[in-house]
């Protein structure tokens, strides 16, 4: 398999083929146009006069015809039985019939295998399609999902096909909407962003601007690799430290999704909380800390382990944009909406601002309760007391769709109540007295 695999998925006319080809040129990578594969099989079936709903005969076409896909100057050249059909497969009739191949499960399975074989002999590859990041290459290094408003996609398709009248544009738009519905509803390889894909709306962007955006994400990814190794090492040291000085027990870690935008909403009992919340979670997380802490060696240390500085006392728009950006990249962020450590162990009502971050970032939410850290290191003490028992409980994940439907106030109140109930349940199980929240 290639050393670097970049997938670009998206609906029809979202610009993914053009962007993928140019991106491959900029990176010196091979370009795989999977749509050309589907189109080539479609054309061969049409030439043979085969019923597009007869999956058995479609498989015969794939087995008995010789398909070749050769990349020349980052353009995929297609031939069937030695005949160049690169231009023929782009015809509107082939476009209309391609969905029959895409909806045939056995055909998709064989074509996915062809795509993987194509990638196996390449060092770097940029591949585009509708299921590259979800089915063909689920372990790709970097995944993108391009989208655009339907009318803009119709304009692009009309321009490519030289159709300029209003009726022609409306006809193309209806065809695209029909194709979208078909792609999204099929049972095998449906059109949907991978949970860890970077979603980019290309409606108001030029092709070159989209390519630059993708290159920026790729450069950040290359920079993050050694940083992530350091993050994991630092997390391991923190885990050893905490397990040495305290009796710690995590509960229900399976509630934390492995991928996709995620916000952990946690109560704030002590200085230890960011460490306690993250040391048992497998995926890397980002944290927040007031900007005055980013000084000297300590400032360098917390910055090196994914900590974002935040200005106290005012809405920090720069920090908010950074958090939303990290979520859109599919990262996890740990937030403490109480905004300060508890004075008595109880959970105070959450501030509302985090709701906007969750919605803008398209993030799911996992409520997290820490109990026992207050007794080990209350805010009025300068040093912690070793030997205490700390429980970290991860609640049921709230999907992004549900979060999106809740206003800031409702979400804050719901999570405040949820964490208070989780805290009391946790304390009762330990034989402690529950807190009275009224």
Coordinates of C-alpha atoms in Angstrom, one line a residue:
X1 CA 0.0 0.0 0.0
X2 CA 1.1 3.6 -0.6
X3 CA 3.1 5.4 2.1
X4 CA 0.8 8.4 1.9
X5 CA -2.9 8.0 1.0
X6 CA -5.1 11.1 0.7
X7 CA -8.8 10.6 0.0
X8 CA -11.2 13.2 -1.4
X9 CA -14.9 12.3 -1.3
X10 CA -17.9 14.4 -2.1
X11 CA -21.1 14.6 -4.2
X12 CA -21.3 15.1 -8.0
X13 CA -19.7 18.4 -9.3
X14 CA -18.3 19.4 -5.9
X15 CA -14.9 19.9 -7.6
X16 CA -13.2 16.8 -6.2
X17 CA -11.8 15.4 -9.5
X18 CA -10.2 18.7 -10.5
X19 CA -8.9 19.4 -7.0
X20 CA -7.6 15.9 -6.6
X21 CA -5.7 16.1 -9.9
X22 CA -4.1 19.5 -9.1
X23 CA -3.3 18.4 -5.5
X24 CA -1.6 15.3 -6.8
X25 CA 0.5 17.5 -9.1
X26 CA 1.5 19.8 -6.2
X27 CA 2.5 16.8 -4.1
X28 CA 4.2 14.7 -6.8
X29 CA 1.7 12.0 -6.1
X30 CA -0.3 9.6 -8.3
X31 CA -3.9 10.5 -9.0
X32 CA -6.7 7.9 -8.9
X33 CA -10.0 9.0 -10.5
X34 CA -12.4 6.3 -9.2
X35 CA -15.3 7.8 -11.1
X36 CA -13.4 6.9 -14.4
X37 CA -13.5 3.2 -13.3
X38 CA -17.3 3.3 -12.7
X39 CA -17.8 5.1 -16.0
X40 CA -15.6 2.7 -17.9
X41 CA -17.6 -0.3 -16.7
X42 CA -20.8 1.5 -17.4
X43 CA -19.7 2.3 -21.0
X44 CA -18.7 -1.4 -21.6
X45 CA -22.1 -2.6 -20.3
X46 CA -23.9 -0.1 -22.6
X47 CA -21.8 -1.2 -25.6
X48 CA -22.8 -4.8 -24.9
X49 CA -26.5 -3.8 -24.6
X50 CA -26.8 -5.2 -21.1
X51 CA -29.7 -4.5 -18.8
X52 CA -28.2 -2.2 -16.1
X53 CA -30.2 -3.9 -13.4
X54 CA -28.8 -7.4 -14.2
X55 CA -25.9 -7.6 -11.7
X56 CA -24.8 -11.0 -12.9
X57 CA -24.3 -9.8 -16.5
X58 CA -22.6 -6.7 -15.2
X59 CA -20.1 -8.8 -13.4
X60 CA -19.5 -10.7 -16.6
X61 CA -18.6 -7.5 -18.3
X62 CA -16.1 -6.7 -15.6
X63 CA -14.6 -10.2 -15.8
X64 CA -14.5 -10.5 -19.6
X65 CA -13.5 -7.1 -20.8
X66 CA -10.0 -5.7 -20.3
X67 CA -9.9 -2.4 -18.5
X68 CA -6.8 -0.3 -18.3
X69 CA -6.2 2.9 -16.2
X70 CA -3.0 4.7 -16.9
X71 CA -2.0 8.0 -15.3
X72 CA -0.3 10.4 -17.8
X73 CA 0.5 13.9 -16.6
X74 CA -1.9 13.3 -13.7
X75 CA -4.7 12.6 -16.0
X76 CA -6.2 9.1 -16.0
X77 CA -6.3 7.5 -19.4
X78 CA -8.9 4.8 -19.8
X79 CA -9.0 2.0 -22.4
X80 CA -11.4 -0.9 -22.9
X81 CA -9.9 -3.9 -24.8
X82 CA -7.1 -1.6 -26.0
X83 CA -9.4 1.1 -27.3
X84 CA -9.0 4.6 -25.8
X85 CA -12.4 5.7 -24.3
X86 CA -11.1 8.5 -22.1
X87 CA -13.4 11.0 -23.7
X88 CA -16.4 8.7 -24.3
X89 CA -16.8 7.9 -20.6
X90 CA -17.6 11.5 -19.9
X91 CA -20.7 11.6 -22.0
X92 CA -24.1 12.5 -20.4
X93 CA -25.6 9.1 -21.1
X94 CA -22.8 7.3 -19.4
X95 CA -23.1 9.8 -16.5
X96 CA -26.8 9.0 -16.1
X97 CA -26.2 5.2 -16.1
X98 CA -23.2 5.1 -13.7
X99 CA -25.5 5.0 -10.7
X100 CA -26.6 1.5 -11.7
X101 CA -23.0 0.3 -11.3
X102 CA -22.5 2.2 -8.1
X103 CA -25.6 0.7 -6.5
X104 CA -24.6 -2.9 -7.3
X105 CA -22.9 -4.3 -4.2
X106 CA -20.8 -7.0 -5.9
X107 CA -19.7 -4.5 -8.6
X108 CA -18.6 -2.0 -5.9
X109 CA -16.7 -4.7 -4.0
X110 CA -14.7 -5.6 -7.2
X111 CA -14.1 -2.0 -8.1
X112 CA -12.9 -1.2 -4.6
X113 CA -10.4 -4.1 -4.9
X114 CA -9.2 -2.6 -8.2
X115 CA -8.7 0.7 -6.5
X116 CA -6.6 -0.8 -3.7
X117 CA -4.5 -2.7 -6.3
X118 CA -3.9 0.6 -8.1
X119 CA -2.7 2.2 -4.8
X120 CA -0.5 -0.8 -3.9
X121 CA 2.1 0.1 -6.4
X122 CA 2.3 3.8 -5.7
X123 CA 4.4 5.7 -3.1
X124 CA 1.9 8.6 -2.7
X125 CA -1.6 8.7 -4.0
X126 CA -4.5 11.1 -4.1
X127 CA -7.7 9.3 -4.7
X128 CA -11.2 10.8 -5.2
X129 CA -14.7 9.3 -5.2
X130 CA -17.7 8.9 -3.0
X131 CA -16.5 6.2 -0.5
X132 CA -12.7 6.5 -0.6
X133 CA -12.3 7.6 3.0
X134 CA -15.1 5.3 4.4
X135 CA -14.8 2.1 2.4
X136 CA -11.9 1.9 0.0
X137 CA -9.2 3.4 2.3
X138 CA -10.7 3.7 5.8
X139 CA -7.1 4.0 7.2
X140 CA -6.0 6.7 4.9
X141 CA -3.5 9.2 6.3
X142 CA -5.6 12.3 5.5
X143 CA -9.3 12.4 4.4
X144 CA -11.2 15.3 2.9
X145 CA -14.9 15.7 2.0
X146 CA -15.7 18.5 -0.5
X147 CA -19.2 19.8 -0.8
X148 CA -21.0 22.8 -2.4
X149 CA -24.5 24.2 -2.8
X150 CA -26.6 22.3 -5.4
X151 CA -27.1 25.3 -7.7
X152 CA -23.4 26.0 -7.8
X153 CA -22.7 22.4 -8.6
X154 CA -25.3 22.5 -11.4
X155 CA -23.6 25.7 -12.8
X156 CA -20.2 23.9 -12.8
X157 CA -21.6 20.8 -14.6
X158 CA -23.5 23.0 -17.1
X159 CA -20.3 25.0 -17.9
X160 CA -18.3 21.7 -18.4
X161 CA -21.0 20.4 -20.8
X162 CA -21.5 23.7 -22.6
X163 CA -25.1 24.0 -21.7
X164 CA -26.1 27.5 -20.8
X165 CA -29.9 28.0 -21.0
X166 CA -32.0 28.3 -17.9
X167 CA -34.0 25.1 -18.7
X168 CA -30.7 23.2 -19.2
X169 CA -29.4 24.5 -15.9
X170 CA -32.6 23.4 -14.1
X171 CA -32.5 20.0 -15.8
X172 CA -28.9 19.5 -14.6
X173 CA -29.8 20.6 -11.1
X174 CA -32.6 18.1 -10.9
X175 CA -30.3 15.4 -12.1
X176 CA -27.7 16.2 -9.5
X177 CA -30.3 16.2 -6.7
X178 CA -31.5 12.8 -7.9
X179 CA -28.0 11.5 -8.0
X180 CA -27.3 12.8 -4.5
X181 CA -30.4 11.1 -3.1
X182 CA -29.3 7.8 -4.8
X183 CA -25.7 8.1 -3.5
X184 CA -26.8 8.9 0.0
X185 CA -29.4 6.2 0.3
X186 CA -27.7 3.2 -1.2
X187 CA -26.9 0.3 1.2
X188 CA -23.3 -0.3 0.1
X189 CA -20.8 2.6 0.2
X190 CA -23.3 5.4 0.7
X191 CA -22.1 9.0 0.2
X192 CA -21.2 10.3 3.6
X193 CA -18.2 12.0 5.1
X194 CA -15.8 9.8 7.0
X195 CA -16.0 10.6 10.8
X196 CA -12.4 11.9 10.6
X197 CA -12.6 13.7 7.3
X198 CA -12.0 17.5 7.0
X199 CA -15.2 18.9 5.4
X200 CA -14.7 21.9 3.0
X201 CA -17.5 23.8 1.4
X202 CA -16.2 24.9 -2.1
X203 CA -19.3 27.0 -3.1
X204 CA -17.5 30.3 -2.9
X205 CA -14.0 29.1 -3.5
X206 CA -11.9 28.9 -6.6
X207 CA -10.2 25.6 -7.5
X208 CA -6.8 27.1 -6.5
X209 CA -8.2 28.3 -3.2
X210 CA -9.5 24.8 -2.4
X211 CA -6.2 23.3 -3.3
X212 CA -4.4 25.7 -1.0
X213 CA -6.8 24.9 1.9
X214 CA -6.0 21.2 1.4
X215 CA -2.3 21.8 1.3
X216 CA -2.5 23.7 4.5
X217 CA -4.2 20.8 6.3
X218 CA -1.6 18.4 4.8
X219 CA 1.3 20.5 6.1
X220 CA -0.4 20.7 9.6
X221 CA -0.8 16.9 9.5
X222 CA 2.9 16.4 8.7
X223 CA 3.8 18.8 11.6
X224 CA 1.5 17.0 14.0
X225 CA 3.0 13.5 13.6
X226 CA 6.1 14.1 15.8
X227 CA 3.9 16.3 18.0
X228 CA 1.4 13.5 18.5
X229 CA 4.3 11.1 19.4
X230 CA 5.4 13.6 22.1
X231 CA 1.7 14.0 23.3
X232 CA 1.4 10.2 23.7
X233 CA 4.7 10.0 25.6
X234 CA 3.7 12.9 27.9
X235 CA 0.3 11.3 28.5
X236 CA 2.0 8.1 29.5
X237 CA 4.2 9.9 32.0
X238 CA 1.1 11.7 33.4
X239 CA -0.7 8.4 33.7
X240 CA 2.3 6.8 35.6
X241 CA 2.4 9.8 37.9
X242 CA -1.3 9.7 38.7
X243 CA -1.4 5.9 39.2
X244 CA 1.6 6.2 41.5
X245 CA 0.2 8.8 43.9
X246 CA -3.6 8.1 43.7
X247 CA -6.0 5.2 43.4
X248 CA -7.7 5.9 40.1
X249 CA -10.5 4.0 38.4
X250 CA -11.9 5.0 35.0
X251 CA -15.4 3.8 34.2
X252 CA -17.4 3.4 30.9
X253 CA -14.5 4.4 28.6
X254 CA -16.4 2.7 25.7
X255 CA -18.7 5.7 25.6
X256 CA -15.9 7.8 24.1
X257 CA -15.9 7.7 20.2
X258 CA -12.6 6.8 18.7
X259 CA -13.0 9.2 15.8
X260 CA -14.8 12.4 14.7
X261 CA -15.3 15.8 16.3
X262 CA -15.8 15.4 20.0
X263 CA -16.1 17.6 23.1
X264 CA -15.6 16.2 26.6
X265 CA -17.6 18.2 29.1
X266 CA -16.1 17.8 32.5
X267 CA -16.6 19.1 36.0
X268 CA -13.7 21.0 37.6
X269 CA -12.5 19.8 41.0
X270 CA -8.7 20.4 41.0
X271 CA -5.6 21.2 39.0
X272 CA -5.4 17.5 38.1
X273 CA -8.6 17.5 36.1
X274 CA -7.2 18.0 32.5
X275 CA -4.7 15.2 33.2
X276 CA -7.3 12.9 34.8
X277 CA -9.8 13.5 32.0
X278 CA -7.4 12.6 29.2
X279 CA -4.9 10.0 30.4
X280 CA -7.2 7.0 29.8
X281 CA -8.7 8.2 26.5
X282 CA -7.0 6.6 23.5
X283 CA -7.3 9.5 21.1
X284 CA -5.4 12.8 21.4
X285 CA -7.2 15.7 23.0
X286 CA -6.9 19.5 23.1
X287 CA -7.2 21.5 26.3
X288 CA -7.7 25.1 27.3
X289 CA -5.7 27.2 29.8
X290 CA -5.6 30.9 30.7
X291 CA -3.0 32.7 28.6
X292 CA -1.1 33.9 31.7
X293 CA 0.2 30.4 32.2
X294 CA 2.1 30.3 28.9
X295 CA 5.3 31.6 30.3
X296 CA 8.7 30.0 30.7
X297 CA 9.3 26.2 30.8
X298 CA 5.8 25.5 32.1
X299 CA 4.2 27.5 29.3
X300 CA 6.3 25.6 26.7
X301 CA 5.3 22.3 28.3
X302 CA 1.6 22.8 28.3
X303 CA 1.7 24.3 24.8
X304 CA 3.5 21.1 23.6
X305 CA 0.7 18.9 24.8
X306 CA -2.2 20.5 22.8
X307 CA -3.1 23.3 25.2
X308 CA -4.8 26.4 23.7
X309 CA -4.3 29.7 25.5
X310 CA -7.5 31.6 26.4
X311 CA -7.9 35.2 27.6
X312 CA -9.8 35.5 30.9
X313 CA -12.6 38.0 31.4
X314 CA -13.7 38.5 27.8
X315 CA -14.8 36.5 24.8
X316 CA -11.6 35.3 23.1
X317 CA -12.6 35.0 19.5
X318 CA -9.2 33.8 18.4
X319 CA -9.4 30.9 20.9
X320 CA -12.9 30.1 19.8
X321 CA -11.9 30.0 16.1
X322 CA -9.0 27.7 17.0
X323 CA -11.3 25.3 18.9
X324 CA -13.9 25.2 16.1
X325 CA -11.1 24.6 13.6
X326 CA -9.7 21.6 15.6
X327 CA -13.2 20.1 15.9
X328 CA -13.8 20.5 12.2
X329 CA -10.6 18.6 11.6
X330 CA -12.1 15.7 13.6
X331 CA -10.2 16.3 16.9
X332 CA -11.3 16.0 20.5
X333 CA -11.5 18.9 22.9
X334 CA -11.8 18.8 26.7
X335 CA -13.8 21.7 28.2
X336 CA -14.6 22.7 31.8
X337 CA -17.8 24.9 31.6
X338 CA -17.8 25.8 35.3
X339 CA -14.8 28.0 34.3
X340 CA -13.2 27.6 37.7
X341 CA -12.5 24.9 40.3
X342 CA -15.2 24.0 42.8
X343 CA -14.9 25.3 46.3
X344 CA -16.7 22.4 48.0
X345 CA -16.8 19.5 45.5
X346 CA -20.2 20.3 44.1
X347 CA -20.9 21.1 40.4
X348 CA -21.8 24.7 39.8
X349 CA -24.1 25.6 36.8
X350 CA -22.3 25.5 33.5
X351 CA -21.5 28.7 31.5
X352 CA -23.4 28.6 28.1
X353 CA -20.7 29.5 25.7
X354 CA -19.5 26.0 24.9
X355 CA -22.7 25.2 23.0
X356 CA -21.7 27.5 20.1
X357 CA -18.4 25.7 19.8
X358 CA -20.0 22.3 19.8
X359 CA -22.5 23.2 17.0
X360 CA -20.0 25.1 14.8
X361 CA -17.6 22.3 15.1
X362 CA -20.2 19.6 14.4
X363 CA -19.1 17.8 17.6
X364 CA -20.6 15.0 19.6
X365 CA -20.5 15.5 23.4
X366 CA -19.5 13.1 26.2
X367 CA -20.2 14.2 29.8
X368 CA -17.3 13.3 32.1
X369 CA -17.5 13.3 35.9
X370 CA -14.4 13.4 38.2
X371 CA -15.0 12.6 41.8
X372 CA -12.4 12.4 44.6
X373 CA -9.9 14.9 43.1
X374 CA -11.3 17.7 45.3
X375 CA -10.4 15.7 48.4
X376 CA -6.9 15.1 47.0
X377 CA -6.2 18.6 45.9
X378 CA -8.8 21.3 47.0
X379 CA -8.3 24.8 45.6
X380 CA -7.2 26.2 49.0
X381 CA -4.2 23.8 49.2
X382 CA -0.9 24.4 47.4
X383 CA 0.1 20.7 47.3
X384 CA -1.9 17.6 46.7
X385 CA -2.5 14.8 49.3
X386 CA -1.3 11.4 47.9
X387 CA -3.2 8.1 48.4
X388 CA -6.7 9.4 47.7
X389 CA -9.3 7.6 45.6
X390 CA -10.4 9.2 42.3
X391 CA -13.1 7.9 40.0
X392 CA -13.5 9.2 36.4
X393 CA -16.8 8.3 34.8
X394 CA -17.5 8.8 31.1
X395 CA -21.3 9.2 30.3
X396 CA -23.2 8.3 27.2
X397 CA -22.3 10.1 24.1
X398 CA -24.7 12.8 22.8
X399 CA -24.6 12.7 19.0
X400 CA -23.8 15.9 17.1
X401 CA -27.3 15.9 15.6
X402 CA -28.9 16.1 19.0
X403 CA -26.5 18.8 20.2
X404 CA -27.3 20.9 17.1
X405 CA -31.0 21.0 18.0
X406 CA -30.3 22.3 21.5
X407 CA -29.8 26.0 22.3
X408 CA -26.9 27.2 24.5
X409 CA -29.0 27.5 27.6
X410 CA -30.8 24.2 27.2
X411 CA -27.6 22.4 26.5
X412 CA -25.8 23.9 29.5
X413 CA -28.7 23.1 31.8
X414 CA -29.1 19.6 30.5
X415 CA -25.4 18.8 30.9
X416 CA -25.2 20.4 34.4
X417 CA -28.1 18.2 35.5
X418 CA -26.5 15.1 33.7
X419 CA -23.2 15.5 35.4
X420 CA -24.7 16.2 38.8
X421 CA -26.7 13.0 38.5
X422 CA -23.6 11.1 37.4
X423 CA -21.6 12.5 40.3
X424 CA -24.2 11.4 42.9
X425 CA -24.5 8.0 41.3
X426 CA -20.7 7.7 41.4
X427 CA -20.5 8.8 45.1
X428 CA -23.3 6.4 46.2
X429 CA -21.5 3.5 44.6
X430 CA -18.4 4.4 46.6
X431 CA -20.4 4.6 49.8
X432 CA -20.1 8.4 49.9
X433 CA -22.9 10.8 50.7
X434 CA -24.5 12.3 47.6
X435 CA -24.6 16.1 47.1
X436 CA -27.9 17.8 47.6
X437 CA -28.6 19.8 44.4
X438 CA -32.3 20.5 45.0

